[in-house]
Structure formats: structure tokens, C-alpha cells
mmCIF file with all atom_site columns, C-alpha atoms in Angstrom:
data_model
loop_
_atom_site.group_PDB
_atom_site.id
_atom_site.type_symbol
_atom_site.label_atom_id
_atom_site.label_alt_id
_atom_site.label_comp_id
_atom_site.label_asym_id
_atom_site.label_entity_id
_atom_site.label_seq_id
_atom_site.pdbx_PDB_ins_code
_atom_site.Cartn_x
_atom_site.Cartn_y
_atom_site.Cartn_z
_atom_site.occupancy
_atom_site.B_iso_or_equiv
_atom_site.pdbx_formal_charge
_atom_site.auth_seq_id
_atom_site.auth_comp_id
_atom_site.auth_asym_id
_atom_site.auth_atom_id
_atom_site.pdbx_PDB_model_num
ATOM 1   C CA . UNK C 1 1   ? 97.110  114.101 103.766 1.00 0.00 ? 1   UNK C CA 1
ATOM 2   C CA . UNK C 1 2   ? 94.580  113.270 106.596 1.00 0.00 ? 2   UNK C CA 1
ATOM 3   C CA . UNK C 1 3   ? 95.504  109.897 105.878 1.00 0.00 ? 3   UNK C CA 1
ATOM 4   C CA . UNK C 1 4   ? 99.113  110.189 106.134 1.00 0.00 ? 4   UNK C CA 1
ATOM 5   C CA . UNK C 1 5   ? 98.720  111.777 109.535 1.00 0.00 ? 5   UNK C CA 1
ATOM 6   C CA . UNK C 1 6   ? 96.820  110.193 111.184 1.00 0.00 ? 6   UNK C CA 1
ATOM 7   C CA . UNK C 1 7   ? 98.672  107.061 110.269 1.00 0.00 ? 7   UNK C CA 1
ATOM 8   C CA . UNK C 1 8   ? 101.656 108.956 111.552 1.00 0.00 ? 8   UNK C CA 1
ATOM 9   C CA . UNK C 1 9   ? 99.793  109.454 114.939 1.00 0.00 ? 9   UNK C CA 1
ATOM 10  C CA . UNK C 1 10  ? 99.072  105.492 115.065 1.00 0.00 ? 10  UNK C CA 1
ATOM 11  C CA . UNK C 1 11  ? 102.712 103.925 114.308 1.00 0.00 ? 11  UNK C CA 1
ATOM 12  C CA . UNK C 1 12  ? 104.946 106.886 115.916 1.00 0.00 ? 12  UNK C CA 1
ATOM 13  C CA . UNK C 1 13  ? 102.791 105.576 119.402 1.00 0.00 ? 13  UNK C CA 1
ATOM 14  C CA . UNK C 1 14  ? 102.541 101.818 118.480 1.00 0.00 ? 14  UNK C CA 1
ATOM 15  C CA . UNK C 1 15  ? 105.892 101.631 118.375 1.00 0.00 ? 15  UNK C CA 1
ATOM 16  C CA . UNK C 1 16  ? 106.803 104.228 121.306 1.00 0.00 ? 16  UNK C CA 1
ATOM 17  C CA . UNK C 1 17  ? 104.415 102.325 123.684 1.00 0.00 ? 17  UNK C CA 1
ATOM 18  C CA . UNK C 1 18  ? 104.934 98.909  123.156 1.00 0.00 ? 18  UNK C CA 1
ATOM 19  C CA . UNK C 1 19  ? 109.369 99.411  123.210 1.00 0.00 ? 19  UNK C CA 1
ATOM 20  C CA . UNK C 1 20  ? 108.867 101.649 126.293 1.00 0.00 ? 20  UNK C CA 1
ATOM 21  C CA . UNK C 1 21  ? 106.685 98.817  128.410 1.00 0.00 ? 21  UNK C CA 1
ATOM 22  C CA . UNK C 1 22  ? 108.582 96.380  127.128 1.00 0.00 ? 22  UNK C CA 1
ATOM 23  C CA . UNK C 1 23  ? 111.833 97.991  128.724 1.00 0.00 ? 23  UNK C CA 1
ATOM 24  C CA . UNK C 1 24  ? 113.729 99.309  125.941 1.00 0.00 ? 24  UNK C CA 1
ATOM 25  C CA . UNK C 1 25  ? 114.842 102.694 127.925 1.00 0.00 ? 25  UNK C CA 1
ATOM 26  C CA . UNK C 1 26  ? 115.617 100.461 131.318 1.00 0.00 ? 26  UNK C CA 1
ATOM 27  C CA . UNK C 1 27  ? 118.811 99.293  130.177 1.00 0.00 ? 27  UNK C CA 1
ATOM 28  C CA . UNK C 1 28  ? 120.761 97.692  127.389 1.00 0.00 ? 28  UNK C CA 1
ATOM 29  C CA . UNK C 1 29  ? 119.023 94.756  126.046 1.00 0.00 ? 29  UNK C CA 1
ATOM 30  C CA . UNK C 1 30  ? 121.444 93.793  123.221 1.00 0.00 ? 30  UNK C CA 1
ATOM 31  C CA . UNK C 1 31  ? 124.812 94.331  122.639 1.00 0.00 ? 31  UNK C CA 1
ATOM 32  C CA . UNK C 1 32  ? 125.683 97.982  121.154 1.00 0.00 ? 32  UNK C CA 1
ATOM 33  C CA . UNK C 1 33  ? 122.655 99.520  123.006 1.00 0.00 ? 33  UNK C CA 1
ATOM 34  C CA . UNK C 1 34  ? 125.380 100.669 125.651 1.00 0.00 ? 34  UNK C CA 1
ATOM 35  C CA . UNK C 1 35  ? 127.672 102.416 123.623 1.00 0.00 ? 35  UNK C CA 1
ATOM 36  C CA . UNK C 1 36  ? 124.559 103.922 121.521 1.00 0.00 ? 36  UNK C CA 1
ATOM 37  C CA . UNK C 1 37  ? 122.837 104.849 124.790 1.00 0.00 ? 37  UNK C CA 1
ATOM 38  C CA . UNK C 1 38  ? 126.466 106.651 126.501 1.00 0.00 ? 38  UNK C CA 1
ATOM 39  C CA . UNK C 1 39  ? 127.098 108.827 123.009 1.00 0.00 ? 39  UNK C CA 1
ATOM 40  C CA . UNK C 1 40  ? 123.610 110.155 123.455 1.00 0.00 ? 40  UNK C CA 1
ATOM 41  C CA . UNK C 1 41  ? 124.114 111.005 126.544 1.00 0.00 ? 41  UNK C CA 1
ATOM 42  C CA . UNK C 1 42  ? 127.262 112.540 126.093 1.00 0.00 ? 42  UNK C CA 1
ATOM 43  C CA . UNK C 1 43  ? 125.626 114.894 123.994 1.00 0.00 ? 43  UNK C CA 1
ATOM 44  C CA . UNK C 1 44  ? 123.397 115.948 126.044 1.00 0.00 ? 44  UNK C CA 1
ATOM 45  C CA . UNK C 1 45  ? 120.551 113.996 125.900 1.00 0.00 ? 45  UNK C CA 1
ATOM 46  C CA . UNK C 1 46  ? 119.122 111.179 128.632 1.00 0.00 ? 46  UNK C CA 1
ATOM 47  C CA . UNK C 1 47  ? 120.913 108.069 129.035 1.00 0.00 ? 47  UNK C CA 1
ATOM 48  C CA . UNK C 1 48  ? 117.210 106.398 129.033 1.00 0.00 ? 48  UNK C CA 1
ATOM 49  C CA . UNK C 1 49  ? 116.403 107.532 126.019 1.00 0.00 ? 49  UNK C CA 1
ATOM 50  C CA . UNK C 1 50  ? 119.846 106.715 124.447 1.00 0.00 ? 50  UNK C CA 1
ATOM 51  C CA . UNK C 1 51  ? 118.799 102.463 125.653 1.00 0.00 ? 51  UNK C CA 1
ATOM 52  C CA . UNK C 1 52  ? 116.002 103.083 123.736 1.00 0.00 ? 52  UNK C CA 1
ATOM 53  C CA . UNK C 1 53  ? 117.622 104.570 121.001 1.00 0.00 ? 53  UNK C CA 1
ATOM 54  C CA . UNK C 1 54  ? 120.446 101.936 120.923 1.00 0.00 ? 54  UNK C CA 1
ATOM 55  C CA . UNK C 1 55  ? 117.876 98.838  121.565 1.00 0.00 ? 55  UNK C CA 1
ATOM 56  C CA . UNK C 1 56  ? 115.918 100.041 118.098 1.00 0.00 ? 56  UNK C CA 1
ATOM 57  C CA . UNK C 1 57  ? 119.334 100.035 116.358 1.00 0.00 ? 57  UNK C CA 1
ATOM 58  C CA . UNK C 1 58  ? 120.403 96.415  117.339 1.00 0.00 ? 58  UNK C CA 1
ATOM 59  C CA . UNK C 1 59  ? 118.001 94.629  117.725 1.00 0.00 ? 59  UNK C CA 1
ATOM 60  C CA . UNK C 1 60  ? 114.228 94.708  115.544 1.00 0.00 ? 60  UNK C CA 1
ATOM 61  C CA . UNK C 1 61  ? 112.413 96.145  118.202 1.00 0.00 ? 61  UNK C CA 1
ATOM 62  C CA . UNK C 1 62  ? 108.606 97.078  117.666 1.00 0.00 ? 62  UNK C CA 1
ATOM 63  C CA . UNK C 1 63  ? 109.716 100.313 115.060 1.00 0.00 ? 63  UNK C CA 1
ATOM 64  C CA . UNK C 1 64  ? 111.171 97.354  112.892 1.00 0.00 ? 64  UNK C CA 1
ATOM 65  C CA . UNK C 1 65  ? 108.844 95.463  113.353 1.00 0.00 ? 65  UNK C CA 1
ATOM 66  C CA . UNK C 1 66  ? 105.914 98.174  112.709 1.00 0.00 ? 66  UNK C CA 1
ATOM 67  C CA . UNK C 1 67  ? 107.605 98.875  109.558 1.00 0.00 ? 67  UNK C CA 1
ATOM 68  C CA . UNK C 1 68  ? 108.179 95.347  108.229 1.00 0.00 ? 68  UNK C CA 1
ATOM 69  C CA . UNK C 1 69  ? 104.780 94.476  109.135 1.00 0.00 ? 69  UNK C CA 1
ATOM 70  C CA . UNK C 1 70  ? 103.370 97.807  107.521 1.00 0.00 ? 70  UNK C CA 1
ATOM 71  C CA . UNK C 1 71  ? 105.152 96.571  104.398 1.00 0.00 ? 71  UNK C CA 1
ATOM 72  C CA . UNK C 1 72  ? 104.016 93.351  104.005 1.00 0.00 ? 72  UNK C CA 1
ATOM 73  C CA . UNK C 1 73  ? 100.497 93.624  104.917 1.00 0.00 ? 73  UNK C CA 1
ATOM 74  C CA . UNK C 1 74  ? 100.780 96.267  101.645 1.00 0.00 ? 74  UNK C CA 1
ATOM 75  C CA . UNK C 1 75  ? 102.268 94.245  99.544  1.00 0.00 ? 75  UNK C CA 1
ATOM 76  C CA . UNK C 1 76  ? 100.052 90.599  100.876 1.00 0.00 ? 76  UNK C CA 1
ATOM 77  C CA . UNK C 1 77  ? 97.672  92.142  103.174 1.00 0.00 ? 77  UNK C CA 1
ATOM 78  C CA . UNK C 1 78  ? 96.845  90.304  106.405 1.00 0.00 ? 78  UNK C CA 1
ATOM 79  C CA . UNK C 1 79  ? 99.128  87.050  105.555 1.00 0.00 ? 79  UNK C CA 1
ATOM 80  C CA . UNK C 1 80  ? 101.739 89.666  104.842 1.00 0.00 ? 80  UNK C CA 1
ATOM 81  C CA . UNK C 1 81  ? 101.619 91.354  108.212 1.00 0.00 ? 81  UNK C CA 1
ATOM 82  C CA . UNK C 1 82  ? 101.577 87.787  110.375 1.00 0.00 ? 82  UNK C CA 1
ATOM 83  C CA . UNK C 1 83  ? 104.774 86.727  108.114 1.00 0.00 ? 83  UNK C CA 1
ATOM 84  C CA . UNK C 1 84  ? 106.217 89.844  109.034 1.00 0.00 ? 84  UNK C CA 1
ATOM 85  C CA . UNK C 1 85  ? 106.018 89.056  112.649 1.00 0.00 ? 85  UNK C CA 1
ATOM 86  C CA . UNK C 1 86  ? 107.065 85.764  112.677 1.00 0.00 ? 86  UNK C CA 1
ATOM 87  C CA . UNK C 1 87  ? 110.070 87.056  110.439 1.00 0.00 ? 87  UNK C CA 1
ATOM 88  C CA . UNK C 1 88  ? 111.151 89.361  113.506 1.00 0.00 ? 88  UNK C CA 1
ATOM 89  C CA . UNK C 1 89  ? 110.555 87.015  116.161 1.00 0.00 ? 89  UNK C CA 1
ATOM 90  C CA . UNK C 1 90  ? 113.284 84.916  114.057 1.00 0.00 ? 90  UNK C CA 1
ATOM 91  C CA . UNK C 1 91  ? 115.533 88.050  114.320 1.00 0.00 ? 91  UNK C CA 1
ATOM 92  C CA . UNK C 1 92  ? 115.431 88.617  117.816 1.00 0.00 ? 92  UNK C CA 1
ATOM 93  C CA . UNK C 1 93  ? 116.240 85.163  118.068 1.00 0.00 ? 93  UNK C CA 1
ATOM 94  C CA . UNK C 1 94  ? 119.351 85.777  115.898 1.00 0.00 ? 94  UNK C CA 1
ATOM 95  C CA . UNK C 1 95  ? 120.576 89.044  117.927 1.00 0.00 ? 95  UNK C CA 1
ATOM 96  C CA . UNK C 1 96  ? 119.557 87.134  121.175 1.00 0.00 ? 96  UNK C CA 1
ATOM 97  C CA . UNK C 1 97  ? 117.283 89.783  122.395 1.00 0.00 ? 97  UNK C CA 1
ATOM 98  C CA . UNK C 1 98  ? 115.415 88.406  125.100 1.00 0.00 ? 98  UNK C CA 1
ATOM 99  C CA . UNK C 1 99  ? 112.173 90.292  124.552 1.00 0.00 ? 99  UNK C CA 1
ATOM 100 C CA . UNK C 1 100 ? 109.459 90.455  122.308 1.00 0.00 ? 100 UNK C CA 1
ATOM 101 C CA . UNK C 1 101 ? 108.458 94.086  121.317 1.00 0.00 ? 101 UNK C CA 1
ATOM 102 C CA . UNK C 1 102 ? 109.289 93.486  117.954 1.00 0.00 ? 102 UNK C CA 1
ATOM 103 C CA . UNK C 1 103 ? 106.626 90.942  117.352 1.00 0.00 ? 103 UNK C CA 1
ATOM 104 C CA . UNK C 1 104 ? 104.128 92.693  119.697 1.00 0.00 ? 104 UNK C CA 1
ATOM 105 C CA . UNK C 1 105 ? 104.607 95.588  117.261 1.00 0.00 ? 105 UNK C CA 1
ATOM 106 C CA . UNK C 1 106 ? 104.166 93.721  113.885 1.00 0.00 ? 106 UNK C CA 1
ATOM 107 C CA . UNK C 1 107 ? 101.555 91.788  115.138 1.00 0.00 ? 107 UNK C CA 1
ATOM 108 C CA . UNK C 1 108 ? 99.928  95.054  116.952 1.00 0.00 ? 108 UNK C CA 1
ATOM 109 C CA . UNK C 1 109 ? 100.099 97.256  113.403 1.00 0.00 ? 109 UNK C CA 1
ATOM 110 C CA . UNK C 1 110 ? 98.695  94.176  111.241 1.00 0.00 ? 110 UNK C CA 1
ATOM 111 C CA . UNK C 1 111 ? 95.849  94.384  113.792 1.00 0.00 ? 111 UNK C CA 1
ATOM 112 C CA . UNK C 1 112 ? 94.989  97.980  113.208 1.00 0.00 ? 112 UNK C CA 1
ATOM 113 C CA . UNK C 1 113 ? 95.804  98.283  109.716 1.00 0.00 ? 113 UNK C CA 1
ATOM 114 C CA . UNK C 1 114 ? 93.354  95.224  109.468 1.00 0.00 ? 114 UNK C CA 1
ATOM 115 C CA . UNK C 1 115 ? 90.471  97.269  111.135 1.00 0.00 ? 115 UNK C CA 1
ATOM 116 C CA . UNK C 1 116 ? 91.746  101.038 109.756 1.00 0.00 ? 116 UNK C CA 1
ATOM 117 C CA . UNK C 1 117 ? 91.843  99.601  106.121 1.00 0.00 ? 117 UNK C CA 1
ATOM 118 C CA . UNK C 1 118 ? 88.355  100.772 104.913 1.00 0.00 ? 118 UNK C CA 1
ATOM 119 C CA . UNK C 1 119 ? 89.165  104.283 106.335 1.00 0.00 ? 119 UNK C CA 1
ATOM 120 C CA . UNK C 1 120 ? 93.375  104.248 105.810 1.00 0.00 ? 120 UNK C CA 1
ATOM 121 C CA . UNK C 1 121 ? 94.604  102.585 102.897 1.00 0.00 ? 121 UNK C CA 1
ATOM 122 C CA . UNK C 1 122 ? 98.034  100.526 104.003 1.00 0.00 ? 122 UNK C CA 1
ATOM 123 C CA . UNK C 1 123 ? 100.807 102.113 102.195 1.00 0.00 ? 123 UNK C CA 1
ATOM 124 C CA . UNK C 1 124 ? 100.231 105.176 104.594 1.00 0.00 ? 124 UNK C CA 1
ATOM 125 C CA . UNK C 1 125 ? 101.341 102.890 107.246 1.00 0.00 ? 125 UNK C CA 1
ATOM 126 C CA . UNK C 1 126 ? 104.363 102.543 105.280 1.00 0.00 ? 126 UNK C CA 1
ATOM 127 C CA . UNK C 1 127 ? 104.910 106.101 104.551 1.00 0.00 ? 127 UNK C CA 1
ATOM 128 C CA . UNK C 1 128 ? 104.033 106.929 108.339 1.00 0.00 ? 128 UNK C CA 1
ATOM 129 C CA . UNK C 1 129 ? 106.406 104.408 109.853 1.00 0.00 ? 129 UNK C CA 1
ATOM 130 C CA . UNK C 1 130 ? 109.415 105.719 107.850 1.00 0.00 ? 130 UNK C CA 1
ATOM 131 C CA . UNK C 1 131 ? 108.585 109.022 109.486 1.00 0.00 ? 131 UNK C CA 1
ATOM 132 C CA . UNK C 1 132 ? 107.835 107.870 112.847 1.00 0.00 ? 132 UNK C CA 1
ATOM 133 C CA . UNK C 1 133 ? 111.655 106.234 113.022 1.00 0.00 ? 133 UNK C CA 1
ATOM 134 C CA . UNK C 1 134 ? 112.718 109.050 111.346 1.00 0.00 ? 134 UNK C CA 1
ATOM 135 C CA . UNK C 1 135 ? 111.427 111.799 114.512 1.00 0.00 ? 135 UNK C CA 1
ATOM 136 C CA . UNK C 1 136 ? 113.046 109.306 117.222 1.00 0.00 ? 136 UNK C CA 1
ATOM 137 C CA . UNK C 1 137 ? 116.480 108.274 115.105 1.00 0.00 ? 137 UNK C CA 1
ATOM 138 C CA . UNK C 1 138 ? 117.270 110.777 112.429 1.00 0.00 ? 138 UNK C CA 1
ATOM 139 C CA . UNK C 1 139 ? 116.485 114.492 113.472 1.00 0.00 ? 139 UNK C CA 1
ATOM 140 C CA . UNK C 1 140 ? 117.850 114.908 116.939 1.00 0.00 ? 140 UNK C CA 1
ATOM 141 C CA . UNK C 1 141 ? 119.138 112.385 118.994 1.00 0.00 ? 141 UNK C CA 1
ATOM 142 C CA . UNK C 1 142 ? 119.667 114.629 122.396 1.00 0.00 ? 142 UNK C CA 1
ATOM 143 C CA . UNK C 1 143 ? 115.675 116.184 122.120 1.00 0.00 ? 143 UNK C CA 1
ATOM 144 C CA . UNK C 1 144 ? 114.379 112.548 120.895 1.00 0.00 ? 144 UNK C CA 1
ATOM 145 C CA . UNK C 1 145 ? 116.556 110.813 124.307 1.00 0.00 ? 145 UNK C CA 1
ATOM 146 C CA . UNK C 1 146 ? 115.481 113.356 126.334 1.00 0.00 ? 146 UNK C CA 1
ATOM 147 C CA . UNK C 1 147 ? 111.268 112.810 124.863 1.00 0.00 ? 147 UNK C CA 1
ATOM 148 C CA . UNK C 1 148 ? 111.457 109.292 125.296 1.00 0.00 ? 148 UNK C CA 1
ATOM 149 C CA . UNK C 1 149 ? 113.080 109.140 128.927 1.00 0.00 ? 149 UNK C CA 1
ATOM 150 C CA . UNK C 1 150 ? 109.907 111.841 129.578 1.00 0.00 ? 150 UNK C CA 1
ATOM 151 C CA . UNK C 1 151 ? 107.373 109.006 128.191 1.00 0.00 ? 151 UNK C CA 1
ATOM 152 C CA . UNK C 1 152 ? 109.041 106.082 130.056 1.00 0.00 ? 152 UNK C CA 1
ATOM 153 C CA . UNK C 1 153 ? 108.983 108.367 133.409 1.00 0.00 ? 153 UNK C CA 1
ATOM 154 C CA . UNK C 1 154 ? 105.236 108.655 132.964 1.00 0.00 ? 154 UNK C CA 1
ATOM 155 C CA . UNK C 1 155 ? 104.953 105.144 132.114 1.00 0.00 ? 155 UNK C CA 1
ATOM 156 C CA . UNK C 1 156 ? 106.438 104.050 135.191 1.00 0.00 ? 156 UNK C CA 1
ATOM 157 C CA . UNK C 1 157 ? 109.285 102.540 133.655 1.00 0.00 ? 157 UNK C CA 1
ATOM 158 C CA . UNK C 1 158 ? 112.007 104.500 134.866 1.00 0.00 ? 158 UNK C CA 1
ATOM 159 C CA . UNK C 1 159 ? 112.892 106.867 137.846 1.00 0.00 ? 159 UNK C CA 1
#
């Protein structure tokens, strides 16, 4: 269980840092991160936060790309995890995202997992990442908006 959380810990702020320096709550980086971003706020939650939110959803930011990487370093260990990158710089390509947290976060997670792997065995990474997506996406989107507008504030990256 130790594991598990504290692989948790590690992905939930890979992925949180590295999408909110790389501008994901600024503004709208891909198309459909504006309508995501205006529902969220119109329930409530921060308009920031709602970029974010939308940016992850359209594009393979660096929580797809922690995840995908996660996955294939488990299933072909380091090879798996640079494949994994290169797969999601493709995509970002595709959805003509200008930016590059996607790769920065598969190529970030391969890294740890790398080092962690005598101490965390890579399918936490896995399990963790589902979870970490889950707590920003799937419980509550007005709490989650309002969280990550908090984190960008303190970062600097918005007013």
C-alpha cells in the first residue's frame, strides 16, 4: 500500500507541475479546451482550472502522457517509456497542440520510475496514474478547477 501511495504522490504532481508551467490553466491551447474550461466555470468552479481541465481532455497533455509512459515502461521497461513519449509527441502533433507537456511528462515518469524501480515496482505507476487523473477529472470538477487555479496562482502562472 506504501507503494501505491507514494506512487500516487509522484504522478498526481508530475503531471500537475509540468501542465501547470507549461500553461495549461493560461488559456485554451487546443480546440474544445474553451467550451470544457466555460462549463466548469459555470458550475462554479475557476475558469483556470477549467483550461486545464479542458487542455488534458483534448489534447495528451503530461497526465496522458504519465500514464502511457507508466504503461509501457511496465510492460517494456525503459524502451517502453521513451516509445511512449515519442508516441505523444506524434499526438500533439496530430491535435496541433503547440506545446510539449505531454512528452515532458512521459519522458519525466520514465525517468523516475527508472531510478524508483528497486524501491517501487512499475505497475504502481500505473495504478497511481489512473488515480491521479481520476482526483483532477472524475470526482469534482468545480473543487478540482478551483485546486488547480490555486497551484497555478502560486506558480506564477496566473493572476
Amino acid at each position: 500500500m506504501f507503494s501505491l501511495i507514494l506512487a500516487f504522490i509522484i504522478c498526481w504532481l508530475n503531471f500537475v507541475i509540468i501542465d501547470t508551467l507549461l500553461g495549461l490553466p493560461e488559456k485554451p491551447g487546443v480546440s474544445g479546451a474553451e467550451v470544457i474550461g466555460k462549463k466548469v466555470e459555470k458550475i462554479g468552479g475557476n475558469i483556470y482550472g477549467g483550461y486545464f481541465m479542458g487542455n488534458i481532455v483534448c489534447s495528451p497533455d503530461a497526465s496522458a502522457g504519465t500514464l502511457l509512459a507508466s504503461i509501457m515502461y511496465y510492460l517494456m521497461g525503459l524502451d517502453g517509456g521513451l516509445i511512449a513519449a515519442l508516441l505523444v509527441w506524434i499526438g500533439n502533433r496530430l491535435c496541433s497542440d503547440p506545446g510539449y507537456a505531454g512528452t515532458l511528462g512521459a519522458l519525466s515518469i520514465t525517468i523516475i520510475i527508472s531510478i524508483l524501480k528497486p524501491i517501487i515496482e512499475p505497475k504502481y505507476f500505473v495504478v497511481a496514474m489512473v488515480l491521479a487523473i481520476l482526483t483532477i477529472q472524475g470526482l469534482d470538477h468545480k473543487r478540482a478547477s478551483i485546486l488547480l487555479y490555486k497551484i497555478a496562482k502560486s506558480l506564477k502562472v496566473v493572476k
